[in-house]
Short mmCIF file of C-alpha atoms and ligand atoms in Angstrom, two decimals:
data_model
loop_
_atom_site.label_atom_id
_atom_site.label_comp_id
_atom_site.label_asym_id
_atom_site.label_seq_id
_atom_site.Cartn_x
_atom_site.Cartn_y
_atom_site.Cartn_z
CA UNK A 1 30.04 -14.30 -17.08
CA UNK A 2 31.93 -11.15 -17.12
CA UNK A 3 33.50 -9.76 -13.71
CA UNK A 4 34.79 -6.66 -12.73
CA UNK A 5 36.45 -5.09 -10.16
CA UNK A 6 34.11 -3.30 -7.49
CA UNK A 7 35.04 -0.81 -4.86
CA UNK A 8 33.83 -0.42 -1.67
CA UNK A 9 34.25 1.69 1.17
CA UNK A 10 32.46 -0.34 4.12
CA UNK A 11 32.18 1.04 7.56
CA UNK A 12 33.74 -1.34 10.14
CA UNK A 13 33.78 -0.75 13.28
CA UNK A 14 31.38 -1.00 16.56
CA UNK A 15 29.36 0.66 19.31
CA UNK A 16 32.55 2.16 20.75
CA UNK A 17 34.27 3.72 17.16
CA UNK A 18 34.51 2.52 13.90
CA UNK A 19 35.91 4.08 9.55
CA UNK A 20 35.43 3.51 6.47
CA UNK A 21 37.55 1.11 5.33
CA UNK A 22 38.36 0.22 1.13
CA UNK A 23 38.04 -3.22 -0.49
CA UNK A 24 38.34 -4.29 -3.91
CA UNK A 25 35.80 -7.01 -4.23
CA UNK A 26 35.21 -9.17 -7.78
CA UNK A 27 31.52 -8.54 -9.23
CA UNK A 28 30.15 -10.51 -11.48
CA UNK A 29 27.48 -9.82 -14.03
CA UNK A 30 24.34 -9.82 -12.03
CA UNK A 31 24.75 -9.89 -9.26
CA UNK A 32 23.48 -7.39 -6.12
CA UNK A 33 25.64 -5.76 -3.50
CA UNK A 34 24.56 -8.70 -0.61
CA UNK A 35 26.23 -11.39 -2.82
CA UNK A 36 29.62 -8.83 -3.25
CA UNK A 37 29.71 -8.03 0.16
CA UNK A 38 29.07 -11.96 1.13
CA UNK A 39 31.93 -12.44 -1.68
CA UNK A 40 34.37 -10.12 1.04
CA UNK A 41 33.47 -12.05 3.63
CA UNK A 42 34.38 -15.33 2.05
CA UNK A 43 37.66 -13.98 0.53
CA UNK A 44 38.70 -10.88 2.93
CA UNK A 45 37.62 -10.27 5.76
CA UNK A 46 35.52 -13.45 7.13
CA UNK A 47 34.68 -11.34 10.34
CA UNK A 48 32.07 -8.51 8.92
CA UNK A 49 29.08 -8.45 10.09
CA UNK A 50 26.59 -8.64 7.78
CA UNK A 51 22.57 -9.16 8.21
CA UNK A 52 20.83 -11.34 5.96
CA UNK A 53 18.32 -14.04 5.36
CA UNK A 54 16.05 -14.65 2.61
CA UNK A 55 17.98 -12.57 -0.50
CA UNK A 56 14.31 -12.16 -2.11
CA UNK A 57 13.33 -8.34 -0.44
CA UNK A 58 11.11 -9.76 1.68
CA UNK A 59 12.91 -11.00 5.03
CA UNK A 60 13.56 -6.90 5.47
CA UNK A 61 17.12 -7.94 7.40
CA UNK A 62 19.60 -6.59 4.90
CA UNK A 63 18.64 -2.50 5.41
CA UNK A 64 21.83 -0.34 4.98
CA UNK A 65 22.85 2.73 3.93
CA UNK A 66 24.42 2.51 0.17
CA UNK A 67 26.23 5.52 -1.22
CA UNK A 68 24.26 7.52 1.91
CA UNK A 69 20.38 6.25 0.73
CA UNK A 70 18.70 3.54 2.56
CA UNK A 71 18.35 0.45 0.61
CA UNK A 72 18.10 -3.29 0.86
CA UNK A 73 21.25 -4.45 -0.23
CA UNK A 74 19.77 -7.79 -1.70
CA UNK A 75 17.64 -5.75 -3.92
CA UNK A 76 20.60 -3.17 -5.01
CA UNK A 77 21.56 -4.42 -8.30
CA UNK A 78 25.62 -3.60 -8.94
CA UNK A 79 24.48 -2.33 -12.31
CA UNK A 80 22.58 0.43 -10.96
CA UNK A 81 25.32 1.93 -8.78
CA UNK A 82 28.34 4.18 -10.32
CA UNK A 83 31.18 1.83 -11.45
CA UNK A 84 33.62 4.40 -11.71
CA UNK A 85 33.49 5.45 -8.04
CA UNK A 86 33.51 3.68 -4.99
CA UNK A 87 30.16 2.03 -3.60
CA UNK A 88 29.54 3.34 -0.10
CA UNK A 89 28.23 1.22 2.56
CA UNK A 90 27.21 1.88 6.20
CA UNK A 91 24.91 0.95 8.62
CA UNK A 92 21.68 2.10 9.00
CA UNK A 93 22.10 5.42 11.00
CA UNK A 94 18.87 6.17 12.92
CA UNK A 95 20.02 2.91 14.90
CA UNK A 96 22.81 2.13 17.60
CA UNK A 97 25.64 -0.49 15.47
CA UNK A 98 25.83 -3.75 16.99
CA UNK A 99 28.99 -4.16 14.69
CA UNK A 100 30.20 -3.19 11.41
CA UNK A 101 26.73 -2.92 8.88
CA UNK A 102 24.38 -4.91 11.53
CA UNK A 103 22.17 -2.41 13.53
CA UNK A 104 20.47 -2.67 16.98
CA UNK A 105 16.54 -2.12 15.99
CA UNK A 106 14.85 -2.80 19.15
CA UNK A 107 13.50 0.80 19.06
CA UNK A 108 10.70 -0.26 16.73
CA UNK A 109 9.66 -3.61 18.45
CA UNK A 110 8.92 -1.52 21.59
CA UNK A 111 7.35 0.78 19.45
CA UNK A 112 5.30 -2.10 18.40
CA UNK A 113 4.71 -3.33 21.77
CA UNK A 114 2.86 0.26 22.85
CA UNK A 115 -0.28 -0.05 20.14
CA UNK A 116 -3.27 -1.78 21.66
CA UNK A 117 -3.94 -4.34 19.77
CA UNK A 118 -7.10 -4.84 17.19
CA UNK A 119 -10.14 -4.38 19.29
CA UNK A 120 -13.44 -5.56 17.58
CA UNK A 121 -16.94 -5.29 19.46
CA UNK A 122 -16.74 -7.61 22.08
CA UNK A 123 -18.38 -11.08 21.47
CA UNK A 124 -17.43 -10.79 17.56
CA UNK A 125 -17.61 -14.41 16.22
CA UNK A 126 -14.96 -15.55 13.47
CA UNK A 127 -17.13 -14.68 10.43
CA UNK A 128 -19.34 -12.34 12.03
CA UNK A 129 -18.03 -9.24 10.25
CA UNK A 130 -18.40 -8.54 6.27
CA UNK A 131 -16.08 -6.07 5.30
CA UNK A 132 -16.11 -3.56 2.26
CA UNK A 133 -13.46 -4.28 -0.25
CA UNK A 134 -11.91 -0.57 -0.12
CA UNK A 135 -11.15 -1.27 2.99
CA UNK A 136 -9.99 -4.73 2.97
CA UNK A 137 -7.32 -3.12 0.27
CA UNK A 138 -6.17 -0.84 2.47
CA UNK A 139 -5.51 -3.07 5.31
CA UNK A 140 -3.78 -5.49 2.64
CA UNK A 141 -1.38 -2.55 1.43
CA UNK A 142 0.22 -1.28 4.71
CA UNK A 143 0.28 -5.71 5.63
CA UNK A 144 3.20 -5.64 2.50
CA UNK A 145 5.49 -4.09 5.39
CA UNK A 146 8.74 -6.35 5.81
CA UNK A 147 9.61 -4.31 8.62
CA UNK A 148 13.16 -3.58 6.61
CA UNK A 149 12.85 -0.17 9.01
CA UNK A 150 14.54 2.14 6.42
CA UNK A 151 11.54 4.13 6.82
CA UNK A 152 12.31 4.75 9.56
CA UNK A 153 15.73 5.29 9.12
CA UNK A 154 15.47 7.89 6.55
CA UNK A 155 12.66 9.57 8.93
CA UNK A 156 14.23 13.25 9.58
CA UNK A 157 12.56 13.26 12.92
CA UNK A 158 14.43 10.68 14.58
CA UNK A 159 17.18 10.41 11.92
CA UNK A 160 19.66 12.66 14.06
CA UNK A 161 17.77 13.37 16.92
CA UNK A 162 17.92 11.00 19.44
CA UNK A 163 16.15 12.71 21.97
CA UNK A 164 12.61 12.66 19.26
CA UNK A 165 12.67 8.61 20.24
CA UNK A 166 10.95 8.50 23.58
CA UNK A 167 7.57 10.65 21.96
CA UNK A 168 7.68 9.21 18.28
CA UNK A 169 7.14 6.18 17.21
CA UNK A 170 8.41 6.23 12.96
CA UNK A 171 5.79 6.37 9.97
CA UNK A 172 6.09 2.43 9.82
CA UNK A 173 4.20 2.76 13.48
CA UNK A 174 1.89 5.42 12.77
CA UNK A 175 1.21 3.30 9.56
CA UNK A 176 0.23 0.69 11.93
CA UNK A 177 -2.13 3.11 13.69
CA UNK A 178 -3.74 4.24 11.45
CA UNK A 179 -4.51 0.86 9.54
CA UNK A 180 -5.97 -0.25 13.30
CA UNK A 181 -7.94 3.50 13.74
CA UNK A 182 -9.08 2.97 9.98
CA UNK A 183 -10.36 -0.44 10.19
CA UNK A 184 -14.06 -0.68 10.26
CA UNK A 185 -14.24 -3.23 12.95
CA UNK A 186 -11.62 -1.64 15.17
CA UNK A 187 -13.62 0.05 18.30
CA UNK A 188 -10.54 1.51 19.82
CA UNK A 189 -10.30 5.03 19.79
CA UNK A 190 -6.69 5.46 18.79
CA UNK A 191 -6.98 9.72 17.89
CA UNK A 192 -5.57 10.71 20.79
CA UNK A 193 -2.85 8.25 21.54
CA UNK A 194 -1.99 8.93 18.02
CA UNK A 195 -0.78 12.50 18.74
CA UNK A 196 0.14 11.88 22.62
CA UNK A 197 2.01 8.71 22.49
CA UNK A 198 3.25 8.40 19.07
CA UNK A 199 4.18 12.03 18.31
CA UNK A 200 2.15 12.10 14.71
CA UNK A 201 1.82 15.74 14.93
CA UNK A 202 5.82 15.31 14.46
CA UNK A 203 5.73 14.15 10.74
CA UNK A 204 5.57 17.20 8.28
CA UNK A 205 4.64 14.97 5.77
CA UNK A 206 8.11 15.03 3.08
CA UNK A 207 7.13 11.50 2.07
CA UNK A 208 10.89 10.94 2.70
CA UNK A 209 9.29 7.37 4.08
CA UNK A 210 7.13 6.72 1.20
CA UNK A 211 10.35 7.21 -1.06
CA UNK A 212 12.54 4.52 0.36
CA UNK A 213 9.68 2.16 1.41
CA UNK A 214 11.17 -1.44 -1.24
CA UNK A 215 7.16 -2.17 -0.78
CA UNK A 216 6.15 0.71 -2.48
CA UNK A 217 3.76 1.25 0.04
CA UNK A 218 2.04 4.71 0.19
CA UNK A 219 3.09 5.42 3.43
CA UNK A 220 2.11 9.59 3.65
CA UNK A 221 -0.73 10.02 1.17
CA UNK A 222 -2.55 6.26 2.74
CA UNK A 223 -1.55 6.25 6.49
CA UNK A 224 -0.48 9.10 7.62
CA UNK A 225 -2.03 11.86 6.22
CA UNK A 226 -5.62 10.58 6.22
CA UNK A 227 -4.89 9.75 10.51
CA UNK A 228 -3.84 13.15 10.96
CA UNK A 229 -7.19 14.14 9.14
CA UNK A 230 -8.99 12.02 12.07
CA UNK A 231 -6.73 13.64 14.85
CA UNK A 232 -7.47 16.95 13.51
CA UNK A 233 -11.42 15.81 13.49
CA UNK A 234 -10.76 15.46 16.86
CA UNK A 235 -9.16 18.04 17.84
CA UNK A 236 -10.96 21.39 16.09
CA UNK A 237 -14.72 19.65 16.88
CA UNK A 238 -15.87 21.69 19.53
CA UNK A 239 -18.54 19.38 20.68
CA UNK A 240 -15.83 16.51 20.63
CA UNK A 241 -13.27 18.56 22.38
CA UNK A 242 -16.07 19.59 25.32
CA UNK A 243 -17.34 15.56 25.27
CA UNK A 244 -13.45 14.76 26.16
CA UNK A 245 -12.88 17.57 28.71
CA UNK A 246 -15.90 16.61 30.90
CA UNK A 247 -14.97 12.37 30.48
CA UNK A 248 -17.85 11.65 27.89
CA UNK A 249 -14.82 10.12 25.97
FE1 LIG B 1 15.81 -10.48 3.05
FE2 LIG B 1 17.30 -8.60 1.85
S1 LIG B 1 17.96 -10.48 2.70
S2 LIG B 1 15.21 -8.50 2.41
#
């Protein structure tokens, strides 16, 4: 197979400070970044830290940032990138850095932690329910998340702004959300939680989510916009509204 030379520019470093530093790395014909950067480890620099696991897109563990767009770097073919220039990579930036590319992501499992879980009708038997195929695809299409989190990575709401964190919870959460509040079987009222806990009304709907998501789910037009059409529901129905101000829900 034919090899070439690649360049990269790979941030090392940790929590405390870190730079870019330059490699020349052999690529061979191909191949994907993971298996060049795997290729420095062996041959360079056997202490980078590199997260990894199933090399097929679908453990979501490899998310980094590659020449400044969020990627899985198991799915990033070297033919695709600029051979001419050196290949960028950093850690995810949303995300406190463990160490060099690997990321601390515990935001989103206690984001995960917060949504009441799946609530059907009390006394619901295995079976019980039939379910309308529309909405058994819907449900199936926001399941293909492999939580790689560069959704929420690339998210402008959190991407720089730490302090967004505590009050929103990232499309792939409000995805989450609004699969539960869509589900026909789901008796939790999740509207207002939606807005209160998980900051929805935060997302101006860019589809900067949608765009990086290696799933290709349709994160905007199939979660997020057609929750915030329940919240507003909600919100601008005056008999709803009253209901909620004097505890009828
Ligand atoms: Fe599993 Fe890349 S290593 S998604």
């Amino acid at each position: 197979t034919t090899a070439r030379t690649a360049r990269l520019r790979v941030w090392r470093g940790d929590s405390g400070a870190g730079e870019l530093v330059d490699y020349e790395v052999e690529a061979h014909e191909g191949e994907v970044l993971l298996d060049v950067l795997h290729r420095l480890q062996a041959t360079q620099c056997p202490d980078l830290a590199v997260r990894w696991n199933c090399k097929a897109g679908k453990c979501g563990s490899c998310s980094m940032e590659i020449n400044g767009r969020p990627r899985l770097s198991c799915m990033t073919r070297m033919s695709t990138l600029p051979l001419d220039e050196a290949i960028t990579v950093t850690p995810m930036r949303t995300f406190p850095v463990v160490r060099d590319l690997v990321c601390d992501v515990s935001y989103n499992y206690e984001k995960a932690r917060q949504i009441p879980s799946f609530t059907p009708e009390a006394g619901t038997e295995p079976g019980d329910f039939r379910m309308m195929q529309q909405d058994v695809a819907r449900s199936q299409e926001f399941r293909k998340c492999i939580e790689c989190f560069l959704c929420q990575d690339v998210c402008h709401v959190i991407r720089d702004h730490e302090e967004n964190k505590e009050a929103f919870a990232g499309p792939r959460f409000l995805m989450r959300v609004s699969e539960l509040q869509l589900h026909p079987e789901d008796t939790a009222d999740r509207r207002a939680i939606s807005q209160d806990e998980f900051g929805l009304g935060y997302c101006n709907i860019t589809k900067c989510c949608t765009e990086v998501c290696p799933e290709h789910i349709k994160i905007t037009d199939n979660a997020l916009i057609p929750l915030k059409e329940r919240v507003a529901d909600r919100r601008y129905d005056p008999l709803v509204w009253l209901g909620s101000k004097i505890g009828l829900r």
